[in-house]
Amino acid sequence: MKNRFSLLFLVLASLYGTAQQTTQQDSINNLRTIKLRSNSLFGSKFEAQNRTGSSYFLSSEDLAKFQYTDVNRALLTVPGVNITEEDGFGLRPNISLRGTQAERSAKITLMEDGVLIAPAPYSAPAAYYFPNVARMEAIEVLKGSSQVQYGPFTTGGAINFVSTTIPNELKGFARMNIGNYNSKQTQLKVGDSGEQLGYAVEYLNFNSDGFKSLDGGGNTGFDRNDYSAKIRYSTKADAHVFQSVTLKLQYSEGLDNETYLGLTQSDFDTDPYRRYLGSAADNITTEHDQIQLTHLIQPAKNLFITTTAYSNNFARNWYKLDYVNTGNGNVGLASILRDPVSNQNEYLAISSGADTAEDVLGVKANNRNYYGRGIQSKANIFFGTTNSSELEVGLRYHKDQEDRFQYVDLYGVENNQLIITSPGTPGTDANRISEATAIAAHALYKFKTGNLTLTPGLRYESIELTRDNYGSADPERTGINLSSRENTIDVFIPGIGANYRFNNSISLFGGVHKGFSPPGSAPDVDQEESVNYELGSRFNIAGIRGESTLFFNDYSNLLGSDLAAAGGGGTTDQFNAGAANVAGLEFALTYDFLEMSDNWSLPVSVNYTFTDTEFRNAFDSDVYGEVEIGDEIPYIAKNQFNVLAGVSHDTFDINLNARFVGAMRTVAGQGTIPATEKVDSNFVLDLSGRYHVNDHLSLTANIINALDNEYAVSRQPAGLRPGHPFGINAGIIAQF
């Protein structure tokens, strides 16, 4: 570790030295116009469309059309994004980019304002915390070779959520929505900027009683609060060297009455929105806080240095039914719902409402605390009079931790209610601490000559992963039964991208880069490695704008994760799944049929994603099942299709979002998908409308699943789970 600290010091010192040696004679008034935002990856649709890799930018205008609080619905408008829904509200998204493992979005780099946001992205990357999309003003999705800037996960890509920025002048915003299932949303924000000082504060609450019906009655919804504040201090416009310091504070809390318990096929066919009595005690409480301090200095017209220190803390206790014991030992929920006939007594214990003996239902308190903290710095240096070249070098020091201190309470059923019969002792179930220390460095050089742009890049990750397991017999953590393990990784991740513009209408881009994912603390598990290729084209012909991309990810070692959310045992240990291939096509097309009109617009966007997956070796696992060569990877739909259309005028707009998600396997296999190992395809239509009374007041209405289609989204963690039924809400927006 001493060598790592020395490396950190030397790189930071060199960045500081570069800043000092660069001429500082130019006033801020004479600096050329470079728009660098410290909280974004590329910052605009224009930049996204001119990168050497595939990238998409969902702007504030895009997000405002439907006012989604469900990030799944927003991201499905982006090609190359695969989603496995779970609760119908998008509370804990399962996001995959280009065929990576979707469960808990554990195989993509998730960021908020350019900072890693998963609770413990290295030691426990499953994202049980996810930022509320309703408070975001943009979403950036980056895939392809230039993602080597962002890690540690470089196979599928990176997603950055850009939170509300500090406005240039006094602005206020208030939104209130109400809808069926007693759903409500309240959002308030205000901000202002003076010559040197700027601020923004925001409050968000959204809640619902839920659309599922719990046997015996009860709330199946959620209630979430989110508070955030930013304050920025900048030097004066005529300062010798421009600098700014921005402090961001964020706090959120939530109570979600959610469960891992789904339904049997028969019960789902009868009523997909039913919830068994056995899940009556299930809920998850969460608490998250974030501190970011960002310093930006522009010591010369061609040099920007951005440094951010950050701290994220997350505490959650998912209290949920884990097993049933009617005298046949502990039987897991997935086994019961997969075969309710062979497990009849266990099935009746959770579903019939009849009285049971004591200690039949094991409800586990999955109590965990996380932190992630560190400091990162990057320098952007521009060369040439036309700024045709740019060098970005960056360094990050990061530490994170997951602390599991779990227990199991035992329940019985009496008078159609769950009664606790034997309270558990904290620390007598999972009782361990996983930690990670990582140093990451990257360099990306953008060089433009004529119509050709090249971006070679290199990333370096040095990671130390440890786990101390105190065991269920030592809740005091004396260390008497302590077992420890350690794994270290040092890896270089190269990549190169290219973009060639034939004319103002057509360009060709492509690249190749190394995919990487850290393996966890088990020393016998290898890192995830792949070589990833993409080739694409962007075009704008007669007003028809589009992008098409072919991609191929060649895994030499794919990592699987033993997540309870994926139907595994819940250890979260990773395992070697060996060689695999993921190939596909991404296609996006946009055209405004009323582009020539001054007062009207009728834009239509069409996105399509085809993804083909294949295991290249045989193995057996609880997550993927018994895998043979040629089997497809579960929970990746081959076909996804999205149409976004709208008509807008100065005073109103109406928007339609239609999406189709093809059938998915739930167990690895090939050929025709067996009915018991399948999630059927679904088609969902959402509608929204806004009427602008004046510049300060708007009325809104949104319909989710306008056709009220009943559909399943998953068979994991345990049993079939439904998508959101017909939902409608109306609201008012006031702003100045």
XYZ file of C-alpha atoms in Angstrom:
736
model
C 0.000 0.000 0.000
C 2.922 2.372 0.553
C 3.774 2.107 -3.142
C 0.188 2.962 -4.021
C 0.211 6.082 -1.847
C 3.524 7.100 -3.433
C 2.017 6.709 -6.894
C -0.994 8.798 -5.865
C 1.236 11.550 -4.502
C 3.480 11.652 -7.579
C 0.606 11.896 -10.052
C -1.183 14.618 -8.073
C 2.089 16.502 -7.753
C 2.670 16.290 -11.490
C -0.820 17.640 -12.189
C -0.184 20.525 -9.824
C 3.179 21.174 -11.424
C 1.634 21.244 -14.887
C -0.869 23.832 -13.698
C 1.869 26.008 -12.236
C 4.131 25.828 -15.286
C 1.385 26.823 -17.745
C 1.153 30.509 -18.557
C -1.352 32.361 -16.415
C -1.382 35.711 -18.188
C -4.841 35.480 -19.755
C -7.842 37.008 -18.083
C -10.996 34.918 -17.797
C -12.567 37.338 -20.296
C -10.082 36.270 -22.985
C -10.359 32.523 -22.506
C -11.673 30.612 -25.487
C -15.104 29.077 -25.074
C -14.771 25.602 -23.642
C -17.763 24.285 -21.788
C -16.544 21.819 -19.173
C -18.987 20.589 -16.562
C -17.414 18.708 -13.714
C -20.528 16.604 -13.089
C -21.012 15.253 -16.631
C -19.209 12.849 -18.968
C -19.888 14.685 -22.214
C -22.671 17.143 -21.435
C -24.856 17.413 -24.559
C -26.469 15.600 -27.466
C -23.951 17.263 -29.795
C -21.000 15.793 -27.905
C -22.706 12.391 -27.725
C -23.157 12.346 -31.489
C -19.532 13.226 -32.157
C -17.758 10.740 -29.921
C -15.692 7.848 -31.205
C -17.854 5.411 -29.271
C -21.558 4.800 -28.853
C -23.122 7.286 -26.444
C -26.546 8.727 -25.669
C -27.663 11.820 -23.822
C -31.145 12.074 -22.308
C -31.647 15.792 -21.737
C -33.902 17.559 -19.260
C -36.406 18.028 -22.103
C -36.379 14.275 -22.791
C -36.933 13.428 -19.126
C -39.645 16.066 -18.676
C -41.922 14.569 -21.343
C -43.122 11.731 -19.100
C -41.811 12.846 -15.683
C -40.806 9.272 -14.970
C -39.854 8.281 -11.452
C -39.081 4.798 -12.835
C -35.582 4.854 -14.335
C -36.351 1.648 -16.251
C -38.899 3.444 -18.409
C -36.474 6.267 -19.163
C -33.527 4.018 -20.032
C -35.513 1.683 -22.287
C -35.622 4.544 -24.808
C -31.845 4.030 -25.270
C -30.686 1.194 -27.565
C -28.276 -1.314 -26.047
C -29.871 -1.114 -22.594
C -31.412 -4.320 -21.237
C -33.697 -4.122 -18.210
C -35.068 -6.776 -15.879
C -37.933 -5.187 -13.965
C -38.739 -6.318 -10.454
C -41.201 -4.227 -8.454
C -43.037 -2.241 -11.135
C -41.800 1.116 -9.791
C -38.094 0.888 -10.653
C -37.056 1.136 -7.002
C -34.051 -1.181 -7.462
C -33.269 -1.369 -11.177
C -31.576 -4.313 -12.829
C -29.725 -2.734 -15.753
C -27.548 -4.413 -18.331
C -25.528 -2.757 -21.068
C -24.756 -4.936 -24.072
C -25.564 -8.206 -22.355
C -23.785 -7.778 -19.025
C -25.352 -9.377 -15.949
C -28.420 -7.271 -15.138
C -29.061 -8.172 -11.501
C -28.788 -5.099 -9.296
C -26.903 -3.319 -12.122
C -23.757 -4.890 -10.678
C -21.718 -5.035 -13.905
C -21.887 -1.442 -15.108
C -20.193 1.700 -13.842
C -22.886 3.786 -12.145
C -22.196 7.417 -11.345
C -23.967 10.491 -10.081
C -22.350 13.751 -11.126
C -19.274 11.854 -12.282
C -18.739 10.022 -8.961
C -19.248 6.295 -8.304
C -22.674 5.927 -6.693
C -23.174 2.196 -5.992
C -22.970 1.620 -2.213
C -19.645 -0.258 -2.421
C -18.738 -0.436 -6.118
C -15.615 -2.563 -5.683
C -16.274 -4.813 -2.680
C -20.065 -5.292 -3.120
C -21.167 -3.746 -6.434
C -24.832 -4.821 -6.329
C -26.624 -1.463 -6.438
C -29.253 -1.730 -3.705
C -29.120 2.050 -3.621
C -30.062 3.891 -6.787
C -30.479 7.657 -7.254
C -34.015 8.908 -7.827
C -34.336 9.731 -11.518
C -37.005 12.371 -10.787
C -34.328 14.719 -9.420
C -32.025 14.287 -12.429
C -31.777 16.809 -15.230
C -29.864 14.504 -17.597
C -28.768 10.883 -18.032
C -25.611 9.974 -19.944
C -25.089 6.461 -21.308
C -21.644 5.607 -22.629
C -20.660 2.417 -24.415
C -17.712 1.468 -26.584
C -13.988 2.080 -26.565
C -13.840 5.527 -24.947
C -15.392 4.201 -21.739
C -11.888 3.313 -20.496
C -12.046 6.734 -18.834
C -14.625 5.300 -16.431
C -14.382 2.181 -14.310
C -13.955 -0.224 -12.750
C -16.522 -1.937 -15.018
C -15.542 -1.468 -18.660
C -17.335 -4.297 -20.470
C -20.841 -2.953 -20.996
C -20.480 0.730 -20.291
C -21.157 3.562 -17.881
C -24.252 5.512 -16.857
C -23.974 8.936 -15.273
C -26.910 10.706 -13.631
C -26.592 14.490 -13.701
C -28.410 16.030 -10.758
C -29.993 19.472 -10.711
C -27.396 22.113 -11.480
C -27.072 25.578 -9.999
C -28.951 28.023 -12.286
C -27.408 31.192 -13.691
C -30.245 33.317 -12.294
C -32.989 33.075 -9.704
C -35.237 30.136 -10.580
C -37.879 28.207 -8.667
C -39.784 25.054 -9.485
C -42.674 23.228 -7.815
C -44.417 20.068 -9.001
C -47.242 18.112 -7.409
C -48.779 14.933 -8.842
C -51.503 12.625 -7.557
C -52.686 9.359 -9.042
C -54.306 6.013 -8.498
C -53.019 3.597 -5.847
C -52.810 6.760 -3.733
C -49.596 7.693 -5.535
C -48.180 11.166 -4.946
C -45.132 13.136 -5.957
C -43.926 16.476 -4.603
C -40.830 18.245 -5.848
C -39.583 21.693 -4.823
C -36.375 23.409 -5.888
C -34.926 26.884 -5.970
C -31.545 28.295 -6.935
C -29.702 31.425 -7.921
C -26.264 32.695 -8.909
C -24.551 35.977 -8.294
C -21.171 37.129 -9.534
C -19.342 34.685 -7.283
C -21.860 32.739 -5.225
C -24.495 30.288 -6.454
C -26.760 27.768 -4.788
C -29.538 25.245 -5.404
C -31.696 23.351 -2.909
C -34.202 20.613 -3.679
C -36.765 18.393 -1.969
C -38.410 15.351 -3.524
C -41.001 12.966 -2.132
C -42.779 10.234 -4.002
C -44.909 7.525 -2.510
C -47.632 5.007 -3.285
C -49.787 2.430 -1.533
C -48.754 -0.063 -4.232
C -50.708 -1.976 -6.862
C -50.415 -5.451 -5.311
C -53.053 -6.901 -2.982
C -51.624 -8.499 0.137
C -53.601 -11.419 1.552
C -55.073 -10.146 4.811
C -54.577 -6.518 3.764
C -51.700 -4.100 4.075
C -49.626 -1.540 2.220
C -47.501 -2.864 -0.670
C -46.116 0.488 -1.764
C -43.324 2.782 -0.667
C -42.484 6.230 0.685
C -39.251 8.024 -0.213
C -37.780 11.416 0.661
C -34.802 13.069 -0.975
C -33.053 16.287 0.104
C -30.148 17.903 -1.710
C -28.258 21.179 -1.706
C -25.411 22.667 -3.704
C -23.405 25.803 -3.113
C -20.688 27.140 -5.407
C -18.143 29.882 -4.894
C -16.164 31.204 -7.868
C -13.476 33.766 -8.372
C -14.432 37.044 -10.023
C -14.608 37.278 -13.808
C -11.405 39.328 -13.982
C -9.431 37.032 -11.667
C -5.888 36.117 -12.715
C -6.786 32.397 -12.536
C -10.363 31.193 -12.622
C -11.353 28.767 -9.850
C -14.567 27.455 -8.344
C -15.464 25.263 -5.384
C -18.789 23.415 -5.260
C -20.162 21.629 -2.217
C -22.944 19.108 -2.738
C -24.934 17.580 0.130
C -27.573 14.895 -0.409
C -29.665 12.805 1.966
C -32.400 10.296 1.239
C -34.523 7.886 3.233
C -37.088 5.337 2.245
C -39.464 2.617 3.339
C -40.427 0.135 0.634
C -42.937 -2.578 1.466
C -41.287 -4.916 -1.010
C -40.580 -8.635 -1.014
C -38.593 -11.322 -2.818
C -41.688 -13.554 -2.783
C -43.480 -13.838 -6.116
C -46.249 -16.170 -7.305
C -46.619 -19.653 -8.720
C -47.587 -19.897 -12.370
C -51.136 -20.936 -11.472
C -51.632 -18.095 -9.006
C -50.119 -15.567 -11.409
C -52.530 -16.657 -14.131
C -55.437 -16.165 -11.716
C -54.342 -12.799 -10.262
C -50.882 -11.414 -11.129
C -51.181 -8.665 -8.499
C -51.735 -10.930 -5.513
C -49.206 -11.107 -2.675
C -49.113 -14.052 -0.301
C -49.664 -13.582 3.413
C -46.204 -15.038 4.024
C -44.677 -11.756 2.844
C -46.744 -9.538 5.175
C -43.730 -8.555 7.306
C -41.457 -7.847 4.343
C -40.025 -4.347 3.881
C -36.758 -2.557 3.272
C -35.683 0.592 5.101
C -32.905 2.687 3.568
C -30.860 5.733 4.473
C -28.277 7.369 2.231
C -26.080 10.433 2.508
C -23.579 11.923 0.120
C -20.980 14.672 0.338
C -19.058 15.951 -2.681
C -16.548 18.787 -2.728
C -15.376 19.748 -6.212
C -12.606 22.163 -7.078
C -12.181 23.425 -10.647
C -9.183 25.484 -11.693
C -8.412 26.913 -15.117
C -4.836 28.176 -14.822
C -4.578 28.783 -18.572
C -6.851 28.884 -21.552
C -5.945 25.327 -22.551
C -5.928 23.630 -19.154
C -8.674 22.571 -16.764
C -8.093 20.588 -13.567
C -11.055 19.166 -11.686
C -10.703 17.494 -8.289
C -13.534 15.927 -6.306
C -13.475 14.480 -2.809
C -16.536 12.384 -2.030
C -18.172 10.275 0.653
C -21.250 8.041 0.280
C -22.870 6.182 3.172
C -25.759 3.771 2.805
C -27.612 1.728 5.405
C -30.373 -0.725 4.583
C -32.252 -3.537 6.232
C -34.269 -5.674 3.878
C -36.475 -7.642 6.214
C -37.969 -10.418 4.113
C -39.220 -13.993 4.145
C -36.284 -16.291 3.423
C -37.409 -19.885 3.988
C -40.183 -22.129 5.296
C -39.739 -25.074 7.649
C -42.803 -27.275 8.213
C -40.721 -30.235 9.364
C -38.835 -30.922 6.147
C -35.927 -28.607 6.864
C -35.459 -25.086 5.571
C -36.944 -24.860 2.064
C -36.125 -21.773 -0.001
C -38.817 -19.659 -1.621
C -37.720 -20.294 -5.204
C -37.974 -24.055 -4.672
C -41.452 -23.746 -3.177
C -42.870 -21.650 -5.998
C -41.130 -23.639 -8.698
C -42.730 -26.871 -7.459
C -45.655 -26.168 -5.088
C -46.911 -29.759 -5.418
C -43.775 -31.405 -4.032
C -43.551 -28.622 -1.424
C -47.266 -28.523 -0.639
C -46.976 -27.954 3.114
C -44.528 -25.105 2.636
C -46.661 -23.558 -0.101
C -49.785 -23.672 2.076
C -47.869 -22.100 4.971
C -47.161 -18.953 2.945
C -50.351 -18.765 0.873
C -53.380 -20.326 2.571
C -53.743 -18.095 5.635
C -54.346 -21.169 7.791
C -52.768 -21.314 11.249
C -49.333 -22.906 11.433
C -47.059 -24.120 14.168
C -44.550 -21.725 15.668
C -41.216 -20.990 13.997
C -42.385 -22.075 10.551
C -41.474 -18.919 8.619
C -37.894 -17.657 8.660
C -37.787 -13.896 8.038
C -34.239 -12.688 7.517
C -33.082 -9.201 8.468
C -30.590 -8.494 5.675
C -29.025 -5.694 7.670
C -26.055 -4.091 5.915
C -24.085 -0.867 6.068
C -21.940 0.472 3.232
C -19.574 3.286 2.562
C -17.645 4.485 -0.465
C -15.237 7.403 -0.290
C -12.277 8.778 -2.114
C -10.720 11.567 -4.121
C -10.402 11.861 -7.873
C -8.671 14.388 -10.076
C -8.446 14.889 -13.805
C -6.698 17.362 -16.063
C -7.969 18.280 -19.536
C -5.306 19.823 -21.751
C -6.187 21.225 -25.183
C -3.644 21.602 -27.986
C -3.583 23.526 -31.242
C -5.175 26.760 -32.300
C -8.343 24.914 -33.354
C -8.329 22.728 -30.218
C -8.085 19.696 -32.459
C -6.332 17.636 -29.798
C -7.126 16.976 -26.167
C -5.386 14.953 -23.485
C -7.260 13.856 -20.382
C -5.349 12.264 -17.525
C -7.000 11.253 -14.287
C -6.386 9.520 -10.998
C -8.729 8.191 -8.308
C -8.078 6.797 -4.849
C -11.100 4.934 -3.507
C -12.095 2.851 -0.484
C -15.378 1.096 0.134
C -16.887 -1.381 2.558
C -19.886 -3.625 3.068
C -20.701 -4.645 6.648
C -23.200 -7.498 7.010
C -24.755 -8.001 10.436
C -27.817 -10.124 9.819
C -30.219 -12.313 11.743
C -33.397 -14.358 11.310
C -36.697 -13.933 13.168
C -39.076 -16.895 13.224
C -42.814 -16.460 12.667
C -46.003 -18.447 12.606
C -49.458 -17.751 11.177
C -52.324 -17.153 13.592
C -55.773 -15.789 12.700
C -54.585 -14.872 9.205
C -51.724 -12.788 10.577
C -47.976 -13.274 10.957
C -46.919 -13.554 14.601
C -43.280 -13.444 15.653
C -42.534 -16.532 17.737
C -38.731 -16.538 18.166
C -36.852 -13.247 17.723
C -33.344 -13.599 16.338
C -30.082 -12.166 17.644
C -28.283 -9.630 15.419
C -25.097 -11.059 13.946
C -26.152 -14.712 14.113
C -26.692 -14.967 10.378
C -24.244 -13.328 7.939
C -21.608 -11.564 10.052
C -18.761 -10.258 7.934
C -17.007 -7.196 6.536
C -15.834 -6.867 2.947
C -13.486 -4.032 1.998
C -11.768 -2.701 -1.083
C -8.973 -0.239 -1.693
C -8.384 0.847 -5.254
C -6.203 3.200 -7.233
C -7.337 3.910 -10.758
C -5.583 6.024 -13.363
C -6.473 6.777 -16.948
C -5.237 8.688 -19.947
C -7.228 9.421 -23.089
C -5.842 11.320 -26.044
C -8.197 12.803 -28.628
C -6.495 13.664 -31.887
C -8.195 15.133 -34.938
C -6.675 15.426 -38.371
C -8.875 16.336 -41.281
C -12.073 14.307 -41.050
C -10.534 11.631 -38.815
C -10.676 11.626 -35.008
C -8.727 9.053 -32.982
C -9.003 8.436 -29.229
C -6.456 5.969 -27.866
C -6.810 5.416 -24.132
C -5.405 3.412 -21.265
C -6.821 2.654 -17.826
C -5.006 1.155 -14.855
C -6.735 -0.431 -11.874
C -4.897 -1.624 -8.765
C -7.372 -3.226 -6.370
C -7.032 -4.905 -2.996
C -10.118 -6.845 -1.854
C -10.492 -8.388 1.599
C -13.180 -10.143 3.612
C -13.264 -10.847 7.353
C -15.938 -13.377 8.295
C -16.650 -13.499 12.033
C -19.236 -16.250 11.701
C -22.724 -16.689 13.107
C -21.407 -17.945 16.473
C -19.549 -14.702 17.214
C -22.021 -11.785 17.090
C -19.760 -9.817 19.448
C -17.005 -10.023 16.824
C -14.310 -11.130 19.212
C -12.515 -12.826 16.331
C -12.468 -16.260 17.909
C -13.794 -17.854 14.717
C -12.455 -15.268 12.298
C -11.685 -16.384 8.754
C -10.134 -13.964 6.294
C -9.355 -13.914 2.632
C -7.707 -11.476 0.247
C -7.427 -10.919 -3.466
C -5.342 -8.348 -5.330
C -5.623 -7.261 -8.940
C -3.408 -5.090 -11.099
C -4.665 -4.620 -14.618
C -4.132 -2.383 -17.628
C -7.216 -1.712 -19.762
C -6.418 -0.347 -23.229
C -8.812 0.899 -25.866
C -8.894 2.900 -29.060
C -11.764 4.535 -30.904
C -12.043 6.257 -34.261
C -14.563 8.476 -36.001
C -14.393 9.443 -39.673
C -16.734 12.097 -41.031
C -17.274 11.680 -44.765
C -19.308 14.901 -44.938
C -21.787 16.798 -42.788
C -24.308 13.991 -43.221
C -22.494 10.696 -42.670
C -19.803 9.482 -40.288
C -18.361 6.099 -39.415
C -17.104 5.193 -35.948
C -15.644 2.115 -34.336
C -13.283 0.843 -31.713
C -11.865 -1.988 -29.695
C -11.194 -2.100 -25.971
C -10.620 -4.476 -23.104
C -13.540 -5.323 -20.869
C -12.869 -5.765 -17.159
C -14.765 -6.429 -13.955
C -13.177 -6.994 -10.514
C -13.606 -10.529 -9.144
C -14.326 -10.078 -5.434
C -12.214 -11.227 -2.495
C -12.090 -14.971 -3.260
C -8.506 -15.640 -4.461
C -9.574 -18.547 -6.706
C -11.889 -16.363 -8.797
C -10.373 -14.673 -11.839
C -11.176 -11.187 -13.014
C -13.730 -10.780 -15.770
C -11.989 -10.197 -19.073
C -13.167 -9.646 -22.614
C -12.190 -7.988 -25.869
C -14.994 -5.754 -27.121
C -15.518 -4.474 -30.632
C -17.977 -2.016 -32.147
C -18.583 -0.558 -35.594
C -21.224 2.055 -36.242
C -22.464 4.865 -38.404
C -24.234 8.157 -37.725
C -26.170 9.924 -40.420
C -28.399 12.939 -41.044
C -30.027 12.718 -44.449
C -32.953 14.947 -45.409
C -33.723 15.536 -41.731
C -33.650 11.831 -40.857
C -31.100 11.426 -38.086
C -29.922 8.027 -37.007
C -27.254 5.782 -35.604
C -26.614 2.075 -36.080
C -23.989 0.044 -34.239
C -22.777 -3.536 -34.413
C -21.038 -4.820 -31.293
C -19.272 -8.018 -30.274
C -18.023 -8.813 -26.771
C -15.648 -11.791 -26.678
C -15.362 -12.980 -23.055
C -12.393 -15.100 -22.090
C -13.892 -15.238 -18.587
C -17.408 -14.138 -17.722
C -18.125 -13.666 -14.025
C -21.400 -14.713 -12.434
C -22.598 -13.481 -9.037
C -24.415 -15.503 -6.382
C -27.059 -12.868 -5.699
C -30.331 -13.654 -3.944
C -31.910 -11.206 -6.390
C -30.803 -13.541 -9.193
C -32.204 -16.635 -7.517
C -28.880 -17.633 -5.937
C -27.940 -18.256 -2.353
C -27.262 -14.601 -1.544
C -23.565 -14.932 -0.692
C -22.801 -12.384 -3.479
C -19.630 -14.382 -4.176
C -18.569 -14.275 -7.786
C -17.643 -17.357 -9.798
C -15.889 -18.086 -13.069
C -18.394 -18.773 -15.851
C -15.701 -19.045 -18.513
C -15.827 -18.092 -22.164
C -18.900 -16.447 -23.669
C -19.881 -14.313 -26.635
C -22.344 -11.445 -26.750
C -23.133 -9.860 -30.111
C -25.790 -7.451 -31.230
C -27.166 -4.556 -33.196
C -28.288 -1.162 -31.895
C -30.340 1.117 -34.118
C -31.860 4.556 -33.526
C -33.796 6.777 -35.937
C -35.386 10.225 -35.407
C -37.421 12.418 -37.738
C -39.603 15.472 -37.185
C -42.489 15.338 -39.645
C -43.237 19.034 -39.044
C -39.653 20.255 -39.011
C -40.452 23.081 -41.432
C -43.227 24.459 -39.239
C -42.522 27.403 -36.963
C -45.224 26.556 -34.419
C -45.609 22.773 -34.524
C -43.369 19.759 -34.223
C -44.092 16.049 -34.617
C -40.921 14.131 -33.762
C -40.814 10.334 -33.961
C -37.923 8.258 -32.592
C -37.490 4.543 -33.173
C -34.955 2.423 -31.281
C -34.216 -1.265 -31.747
C -31.782 -3.596 -29.976
C -30.893 -7.151 -30.954
C -28.732 -9.110 -28.516
C -27.437 -12.643 -29.070
C -25.621 -14.444 -26.234
C -23.787 -17.738 -26.010
C -21.836 -19.615 -23.351
C -18.704 -21.219 -24.819
C -18.120 -23.773 -22.058
C -20.148 -26.035 -19.763
C -20.544 -25.602 -15.980
C -23.155 -25.785 -13.224
C -24.316 -22.964 -10.950
C -27.293 -21.946 -8.804
C -27.643 -18.727 -10.804
C -27.407 -19.886 -14.427
C -28.449 -23.496 -13.918
C -26.727 -26.424 -15.651
C -24.968 -24.785 -18.578
C -23.986 -26.493 -21.824
C -21.870 -25.097 -24.650
C -24.067 -22.957 -26.874
C -26.600 -22.062 -24.180
C -27.927 -18.512 -24.065
C -27.363 -16.262 -21.045
C -30.572 -15.851 -18.975
C -32.542 -12.609 -18.620
C -31.306 -10.971 -21.805
C -34.108 -10.330 -24.299
C -33.054 -10.920 -27.901
C -35.312 -8.200 -29.241
C -36.284 -4.804 -27.842
C -38.179 -2.112 -29.691
C -39.146 1.388 -28.592
C -41.136 4.119 -30.342
C -41.322 7.630 -28.924
C -43.661 10.029 -30.716
C -45.150 13.373 -29.858
C -46.895 16.431 -31.133
C -46.148 19.802 -29.594
C -47.194 23.411 -29.915
C -46.314 26.506 -27.958
C -49.118 25.825 -25.496
C -49.230 22.025 -25.223
C -47.594 18.728 -26.068
C -48.781 15.110 -26.174
C -46.309 12.219 -26.107
C -46.515 8.479 -26.634
C -43.919 5.914 -25.597
C -44.454 2.365 -26.855
C -42.013 -0.400 -26.023
C -41.740 -4.078 -26.819
C -39.488 -6.422 -24.855
C -39.063 -9.887 -26.284
C -39.239 -13.169 -24.420
C -36.373 -13.987 -22.040
C -34.931 -17.180 -20.682
C -34.773 -17.532 -16.903
C -32.366 -20.484 -17.047
C -29.497 -20.960 -19.490
C -30.520 -23.028 -22.504
C -30.948 -23.135 -26.260
C -33.710 -23.782 -28.767
C -37.351 -23.378 -27.778
C -37.727 -21.878 -24.307
C -39.685 -24.150 -21.912
C -42.772 -22.424 -20.505
C -41.514 -22.863 -16.924
C -38.186 -21.181 -17.792
C -39.583 -18.253 -19.716
C -40.706 -14.662 -19.240
C -43.056 -13.902 -22.106
C -42.668 -10.854 -24.309
C -44.628 -7.745 -23.404
C -45.862 -4.564 -25.062
C -46.483 -1.457 -22.962
C -47.812 1.927 -24.005
C -47.338 5.090 -21.923
C -48.952 8.465 -22.650
C -48.321 11.959 -21.331
C -49.662 15.445 -21.909
C -48.811 18.952 -20.804
C -50.774 22.172 -21.173
C -48.882 25.410 -20.558
C -51.302 27.919 -19.062
C -48.581 30.564 -19.269
C -44.820 30.777 -18.896
C -45.065 29.975 -15.196
C -47.853 27.416 -14.885
C -48.421 24.029 -16.566
C -50.911 21.216 -16.115
C -49.745 17.642 -16.635
C -51.215 14.169 -17.015
C -49.494 10.799 -17.391
C -50.777 7.320 -18.109
C -48.604 4.268 -17.448
C -49.511 1.049 -19.263
C -52.435 2.706 -21.060
C -53.635 -0.648 -22.488
C -53.621 -2.191 -18.985
C -51.693 -5.217 -20.224
C -50.997 -7.889 -17.637
C -47.473 -9.183 -18.027
C -44.678 -10.856 -16.096
C -41.281 -9.197 -15.822
C -39.286 -11.884 -14.029
C -39.232 -15.270 -12.292
C -36.573 -14.139 -9.862
C -35.776 -13.747 -7.040
C -38.569 -16.291 -6.274
C -41.627 -16.755 -8.439
C -43.381 -14.698 -11.083
C -43.570 -10.933 -10.669
C -45.897 -8.514 -12.517
C -45.240 -5.271 -14.323
C -47.077 -2.083 -13.386
C -50.797 -2.164 -14.339
C -52.751 0.808 -15.694
C -51.747 3.900 -13.767
C -52.791 7.511 -14.146
C -51.708 10.692 -12.437
C -52.287 14.386 -12.924
C -50.415 17.339 -11.602
C -49.408 20.953 -11.725
C -46.038 22.607 -12.313
C -45.280 26.153 -11.213
C -41.975 27.827 -11.994
C -40.303 31.187 -12.236
